[in-house]
Amino acid sequence: MADEISLSGEPPLERRADTPPRSRFDWWGEVKGLVGLVLAVLGFHSFIAKPFYIPSESMLPGLMVGDRLVVSKYAYGWSFVSPTIPNPVAIVEDLVFHRPVDGWSVQLPFLHGRVWGKLPERGDVVIVTPPGQSSDYIKRVIGLPGDTLAVRGGVVFLNGVAVQRGEKHYRELPVDANATCDPAQYPGARVARADGAIVCRLPIVTETLPNGRRYDTVDLEPDSPGDNYGPIKIPANRVFLMGDNRDRSADSRFALGGFERGLGGPVPYENLGGRAEFITFSVDGEATWNPLTWPHALRGGRAGTSLHPERVR
């Protein structure tokens, strides 16, 4: 018969009114959700905060290679360097072909001014994009617009007055895969303690800026190329940046690009990408793809460390 009836008296399974139709996977909905998530993350990175990885030793002793930290993007307002725009070509070049790239982001053309902009304070640790480049540096703000700045024998002078310096002392930093204490860079600094631990013993000088903000610097050599500079007068809307590892930092004392890879003098404040706030965690470089190695690669005692310098008066 055309209208079959099952033995139970109910319509055949395929004809039951309460059987929902088989739904197909909503590819378009999934794509929209993924795009929305990516845009939300990029928006947060662009306007609120983003993570930053320390790739060099220019900010020793406070920041070590392997430190991960948070950078607030709103601290000085927003400028042309604020948006995080991924560059797929650079990402593939770096991850797949292992070719050196300046960064994973597309750099927008220079635009004057900042939205709700304000100048940083002396002593702030900031992220900066060198003019005409897309890579990010991390440095400390030393000079502000209108200051006359000079360096003589490694001593910073602001408006003709030497920045206060404490007595030289030493600090021992742990040696690991991310902090090797290369003898070519730090001759005689790699030593063994009585307990057998290998450490990097660095000469430290504490500086105190005119606003009372205090931090430690590394003073390795008496006559390194950056120990004598200026004097210069810092133009309006520009800041002078230096690394705390004074003899191993490419900063405002050095030419832009080329061999020196410096910042080319005072940097337009539009090139500041944000203020470093605190360390989230730090790794020693010993981890492998095996997840069991990850906990042991964490450096103890660094998570939560504030990057705002102490104020003494």
Short mmCIF file of C-alpha atoms in Angstrom, two decimals:
data_model
loop_
_atom_site.label_atom_id
_atom_site.label_comp_id
_atom_site.label_asym_id
_atom_site.label_seq_id
_atom_site.Cartn_x
_atom_site.Cartn_y
_atom_site.Cartn_z
CA MET A 1 0.00 0.00 0.00
CA ALA A 2 1.09 3.53 -0.67
CA ASP A 3 0.37 4.63 2.88
CA GLU A 4 2.19 2.05 4.96
CA ILE A 5 1.47 1.73 8.66
CA SER A 6 4.03 0.27 11.04
CA LEU A 7 3.09 -2.50 13.44
CA SER A 8 3.06 0.01 16.26
CA GLY A 9 0.53 2.12 14.51
CA GLU A 10 2.95 5.03 14.13
CA PRO A 11 4.16 6.51 10.84
CA PRO A 12 7.49 5.16 9.56
CA LEU A 13 10.57 6.77 11.15
CA GLU A 14 11.34 8.93 8.15
CA ARG A 15 7.87 10.40 8.23
CA ARG A 16 7.56 11.24 11.93
CA ALA A 17 6.56 14.85 12.41
CA ASP A 18 8.68 15.19 15.56
CA THR A 19 11.94 14.12 13.86
CA PRO A 20 14.11 17.25 13.36
CA PRO A 21 15.62 17.68 9.90
CA ARG A 22 19.31 16.86 9.65
CA SER A 23 21.23 20.17 9.92
CA ARG A 24 24.33 20.92 7.90
CA PHE A 25 27.48 22.40 9.44
CA ASP A 26 27.32 26.20 9.38
CA TRP A 27 30.69 27.02 7.85
CA TRP A 28 29.81 30.66 7.31
CA GLY A 29 28.76 31.08 10.92
CA GLU A 30 31.99 29.51 12.14
CA VAL A 31 34.05 31.79 9.90
CA LYS A 32 32.20 34.87 11.16
CA GLY A 33 32.74 33.78 14.76
CA LEU A 34 36.45 33.24 14.19
CA VAL A 35 36.84 36.59 12.43
CA GLY A 36 35.00 38.30 15.26
CA LEU A 37 37.29 36.69 17.84
CA VAL A 38 40.41 37.73 15.91
CA LEU A 39 39.13 41.31 15.58
CA ALA A 40 38.34 41.43 19.29
CA VAL A 41 41.86 40.27 20.19
CA LEU A 42 43.47 42.72 17.77
CA GLY A 43 41.29 45.52 19.10
CA PHE A 44 42.33 44.73 22.67
CA HIS A 45 46.01 44.62 21.63
CA SER A 46 45.64 47.89 19.74
CA PHE A 47 43.84 50.01 22.29
CA ILE A 48 44.07 48.43 25.76
CA ALA A 49 47.13 46.26 26.37
CA LYS A 50 49.31 43.68 24.68
CA PRO A 51 51.98 41.17 25.70
CA PHE A 52 55.61 41.84 24.91
CA TYR A 53 58.58 39.50 24.83
CA ILE A 54 62.08 40.68 25.80
CA PRO A 55 64.43 39.58 22.99
CA SER A 56 67.63 41.39 23.99
CA GLU A 57 69.77 42.36 26.98
CA SER A 58 69.56 46.13 26.46
CA MET A 59 67.48 46.61 29.65
CA LEU A 60 69.56 44.56 32.07
CA PRO A 61 69.54 44.23 35.02
CA GLY A 62 65.80 44.86 35.33
CA LEU A 63 64.66 42.98 32.24
CA MET A 64 66.12 39.70 31.00
CA VAL A 65 65.79 37.81 27.73
CA GLY A 66 62.79 35.53 28.19
CA ASP A 67 60.71 37.95 30.28
CA ARG A 68 57.08 38.34 29.20
CA LEU A 69 55.38 41.55 30.21
CA VAL A 70 52.25 43.62 29.76
CA VAL A 71 52.30 46.92 27.86
CA SER A 72 49.42 49.36 28.34
CA LYS A 73 48.50 50.91 24.97
CA TYR A 74 46.42 53.77 26.40
CA ALA A 75 49.01 55.26 28.78
CA TYR A 76 50.02 58.05 26.36
CA GLY A 77 46.97 57.99 24.10
CA TRP A 78 46.94 56.37 20.67
CA SER A 79 48.98 57.11 17.55
CA PHE A 80 49.75 55.57 14.18
CA VAL A 81 51.83 52.82 15.84
CA SER A 82 49.01 51.72 18.15
CA PRO A 83 47.01 49.42 15.83
CA THR A 84 48.13 45.79 15.71
CA ILE A 85 47.77 44.73 12.05
CA PRO A 86 49.23 41.29 11.33
CA ASN A 87 51.51 40.91 8.32
CA PRO A 88 50.94 37.36 6.98
CA VAL A 89 53.98 37.56 4.69
CA ALA A 90 56.30 38.43 7.58
CA ILE A 91 54.80 35.70 9.77
CA VAL A 92 55.39 33.05 7.08
CA GLU A 93 58.90 34.38 6.39
CA ASP A 94 59.77 34.07 10.07
CA LEU A 95 58.03 30.82 11.05
CA VAL A 96 58.30 28.82 7.83
CA PHE A 97 61.45 30.07 6.10
CA HIS A 98 63.25 31.32 9.25
CA ARG A 99 64.25 34.56 7.58
CA PRO A 100 64.86 37.66 9.73
CA VAL A 101 61.98 40.15 9.79
CA ASP A 102 61.51 43.46 11.61
CA GLY A 103 58.19 42.38 13.05
CA TRP A 104 54.92 40.54 12.46
CA SER A 105 52.85 43.70 12.02
CA VAL A 106 52.13 46.10 9.18
CA GLN A 107 53.36 49.61 9.96
CA LEU A 108 50.99 52.45 9.08
CA PRO A 109 52.37 55.67 7.52
CA PHE A 110 53.52 58.31 10.00
CA LEU A 111 50.75 60.61 11.26
CA HIS A 112 51.36 63.61 13.49
CA GLY A 113 49.78 63.74 16.93
CA ARG A 114 48.08 61.33 19.30
CA VAL A 115 44.46 60.83 20.30
CA TRP A 116 44.14 61.93 23.96
CA GLY A 117 47.92 62.08 23.89
CA LYS A 118 50.25 62.97 26.71
CA LEU A 119 53.98 62.83 27.24
CA PRO A 120 55.57 60.08 29.32
CA GLU A 121 57.25 60.77 32.63
CA ARG A 122 61.00 60.56 33.09
CA GLY A 123 61.89 57.03 34.11
CA ASP A 124 59.00 55.31 32.32
CA VAL A 125 59.89 52.10 30.50
CA VAL A 126 58.31 52.34 27.06
CA ILE A 127 57.86 50.41 23.84
CA VAL A 128 59.04 52.42 20.83
CA THR A 129 58.97 51.81 17.08
CA PRO A 130 62.05 53.38 15.42
CA PRO A 131 61.10 55.92 12.74
CA GLY A 132 60.50 54.23 9.41
CA GLN A 133 60.64 50.72 10.85
CA SER A 134 58.14 48.16 12.13
CA SER A 135 60.14 46.48 14.91
CA ASP A 136 59.62 47.38 18.58
CA TYR A 137 62.32 48.37 21.06
CA ILE A 138 62.01 48.71 24.82
CA LYS A 139 63.87 51.60 26.49
CA ARG A 140 63.66 54.07 29.37
CA VAL A 141 62.61 57.70 29.02
CA ILE A 142 65.48 59.95 30.14
CA GLY A 143 64.93 63.33 28.44
CA LEU A 144 61.75 65.29 27.68
CA PRO A 145 61.00 68.13 25.24
CA GLY A 146 63.00 71.27 26.03
CA ASP A 147 65.71 69.42 28.00
CA THR A 148 69.35 69.85 27.12
CA LEU A 149 70.91 66.42 27.37
CA ALA A 150 74.52 65.26 27.26
CA VAL A 151 76.50 62.19 28.29
CA ARG A 152 80.06 62.63 29.57
CA GLY A 153 82.11 59.64 30.67
CA GLY A 154 78.92 57.60 31.00
CA VAL A 155 77.27 60.21 33.24
CA VAL A 156 73.99 61.69 31.98
CA PHE A 157 73.58 65.46 32.27
CA LEU A 158 70.12 67.02 32.14
CA ASN A 159 70.04 70.79 31.72
CA GLY A 160 73.65 71.02 32.82
CA VAL A 161 73.20 68.98 36.01
CA ALA A 162 74.58 65.45 36.37
CA VAL A 163 71.99 62.78 37.08
CA GLN A 164 72.60 61.46 40.59
CA ARG A 165 74.56 58.20 40.62
CA GLY A 166 75.17 55.84 43.50
CA GLU A 167 78.32 53.89 44.23
CA LYS A 168 79.15 51.04 41.89
CA HIS A 169 78.16 47.66 43.30
CA TYR A 170 77.58 44.19 41.88
CA ARG A 171 74.58 42.00 41.24
CA GLU A 172 74.60 38.32 40.40
CA LEU A 173 72.12 37.18 37.74
CA PRO A 174 71.47 33.49 37.01
CA VAL A 175 73.04 32.04 33.86
CA ASP A 176 70.76 29.92 31.67
CA ALA A 177 69.96 29.29 28.01
CA ASN A 178 68.35 32.74 27.62
CA ALA A 179 70.94 34.56 29.74
CA THR A 180 74.29 33.09 28.76
CA CYS A 181 76.55 35.91 30.03
CA ASP A 182 78.53 35.71 26.79
CA PRO A 183 82.23 36.25 27.64
CA ALA A 184 82.62 38.34 24.49
CA GLN A 185 79.98 40.77 25.76
CA TYR A 186 80.65 40.51 29.49
CA PRO A 187 84.33 39.65 29.94
CA GLY A 188 85.11 38.21 33.35
CA ALA A 189 81.50 38.45 34.52
CA ARG A 190 80.67 34.73 34.35
CA VAL A 191 81.74 33.20 37.66
CA ALA A 192 81.00 30.19 39.84
CA ARG A 193 79.70 30.76 43.35
CA ALA A 194 80.76 28.72 46.34
CA ASP A 195 77.65 26.55 45.97
CA GLY A 196 78.63 25.70 42.38
CA ALA A 197 75.98 27.85 40.68
CA ILE A 198 77.13 29.78 37.60
CA VAL A 199 76.12 33.44 37.71
CA CYS A 200 76.73 36.64 35.76
CA ARG A 201 78.29 39.20 38.10
CA LEU A 202 77.51 42.64 36.69
CA PRO A 203 78.65 46.10 37.84
CA ILE A 204 75.59 48.16 38.81
CA VAL A 205 75.15 51.90 39.17
CA THR A 206 71.86 53.26 40.54
CA GLU A 207 70.60 56.44 38.88
CA THR A 208 68.08 58.89 40.33
CA LEU A 209 66.40 61.27 37.89
CA PRO A 210 65.41 64.84 38.83
CA ASN A 211 61.82 63.70 39.51
CA GLY A 212 63.09 61.21 42.11
CA ARG A 213 62.58 58.05 40.08
CA ARG A 214 65.35 55.53 40.72
CA TYR A 215 66.50 52.44 38.83
CA ASP A 216 69.64 50.35 38.28
CA THR A 217 71.90 50.48 35.24
CA VAL A 218 74.77 48.24 34.10
CA ASP A 219 78.10 50.09 33.69
CA LEU A 220 80.51 47.70 31.98
CA GLU A 221 83.14 49.91 30.37
CA PRO A 222 84.63 53.33 31.09
CA ASP A 223 84.79 54.50 27.44
CA SER A 224 82.19 52.70 25.34
CA PRO A 225 80.91 54.39 22.13
CA GLY A 226 77.80 55.76 23.87
CA ASP A 227 79.58 57.16 26.94
CA ASN A 228 80.02 60.57 25.32
CA TYR A 229 77.15 62.23 23.49
CA GLY A 230 75.79 65.70 22.82
CA PRO A 231 74.87 68.12 24.19
CA ILE A 232 71.60 68.39 22.30
CA LYS A 233 68.34 70.21 22.97
CA ILE A 234 65.36 67.88 22.72
CA PRO A 235 62.75 69.29 20.30
CA ALA A 236 59.07 69.64 21.05
CA ASN A 237 57.07 66.40 21.14
CA ARG A 238 60.19 64.24 21.20
CA VAL A 239 61.74 62.13 23.94
CA PHE A 240 65.24 60.80 24.52
CA LEU A 241 65.42 57.10 25.30
CA MET A 242 68.25 54.97 26.72
CA GLY A 243 68.66 51.34 27.67
CA ASP A 244 69.61 50.48 31.25
CA ASN A 245 72.44 48.26 29.98
CA ARG A 246 74.27 51.40 28.96
CA ASP A 247 77.20 49.84 27.10
CA ARG A 248 75.05 47.26 25.29
CA SER A 249 72.05 49.27 24.15
CA ALA A 250 71.15 50.68 20.72
CA ASP A 251 69.10 53.73 21.68
CA SER A 252 68.76 57.48 21.06
CA ARG A 253 72.54 57.91 21.28
CA PHE A 254 73.09 55.96 18.07
CA ALA A 255 72.26 56.38 14.39
CA LEU A 256 69.02 55.02 13.02
CA GLY A 257 69.31 51.68 11.24
CA GLY A 258 72.51 50.37 9.68
CA PHE A 259 75.15 48.73 11.84
CA GLU A 260 74.28 50.74 14.96
CA ARG A 261 70.52 50.06 14.74
CA GLY A 262 69.83 52.93 17.12
CA LEU A 263 66.91 55.36 17.36
CA GLY A 264 68.63 58.28 15.64
CA GLY A 265 68.37 60.81 18.46
CA PRO A 266 65.22 62.00 20.24
CA VAL A 267 62.18 60.04 19.04
CA PRO A 268 58.81 61.58 18.06
CA TYR A 269 56.36 60.82 20.82
CA GLU A 270 54.01 59.45 18.16
CA ASN A 271 56.40 56.48 17.89
CA LEU A 272 55.76 55.38 21.48
CA GLY A 273 53.62 52.26 21.47
CA GLY A 274 52.86 52.10 25.17
CA ARG A 275 54.20 51.81 28.72
CA ALA A 276 55.61 48.62 30.22
CA GLU A 277 53.64 47.76 33.36
CA PHE A 278 54.73 44.45 34.92
CA ILE A 279 56.29 41.06 34.17
CA THR A 280 53.75 38.27 33.72
CA PHE A 281 56.26 35.39 33.67
CA SER A 282 59.80 34.60 32.59
CA VAL A 283 61.36 31.55 30.92
CA ASP A 284 64.97 30.39 30.94
CA GLY A 285 64.99 28.89 27.43
CA GLU A 286 65.35 25.29 28.57
CA ALA A 287 61.84 24.19 27.58
CA THR A 288 61.23 21.84 24.64
CA TRP A 289 58.07 20.77 22.82
CA ASN A 290 57.46 18.33 25.68
CA PRO A 291 54.90 20.01 28.01
CA LEU A 292 56.53 18.29 30.99
CA THR A 293 59.54 20.62 30.58
CA TRP A 294 57.51 23.82 30.68
CA PRO A 295 57.06 24.24 34.46
CA HIS A 296 60.78 23.74 35.07
CA ALA A 297 61.62 26.45 32.49
CA LEU A 298 59.87 29.16 34.50
CA ARG A 299 62.18 31.53 36.37
CA GLY A 300 61.06 31.92 39.93
CA GLY A 301 60.40 35.27 41.56
CA ARG A 302 59.86 37.35 38.41
CA ALA A 303 56.11 37.08 37.83
CA GLY A 304 54.29 40.21 38.95
CA THR A 305 57.41 42.41 39.13
CA SER A 306 56.41 46.05 38.54
CA LEU A 307 58.30 47.95 35.85
CA HIS A 308 57.49 51.34 37.34
CA PRO A 309 60.68 52.70 38.94
CA GLU A 310 60.82 53.45 42.63
CA ARG A 311 60.27 57.11 43.58
CA VAL A 312 62.51 58.27 46.40
CA ARG A 313 61.23 61.77 46.90
#
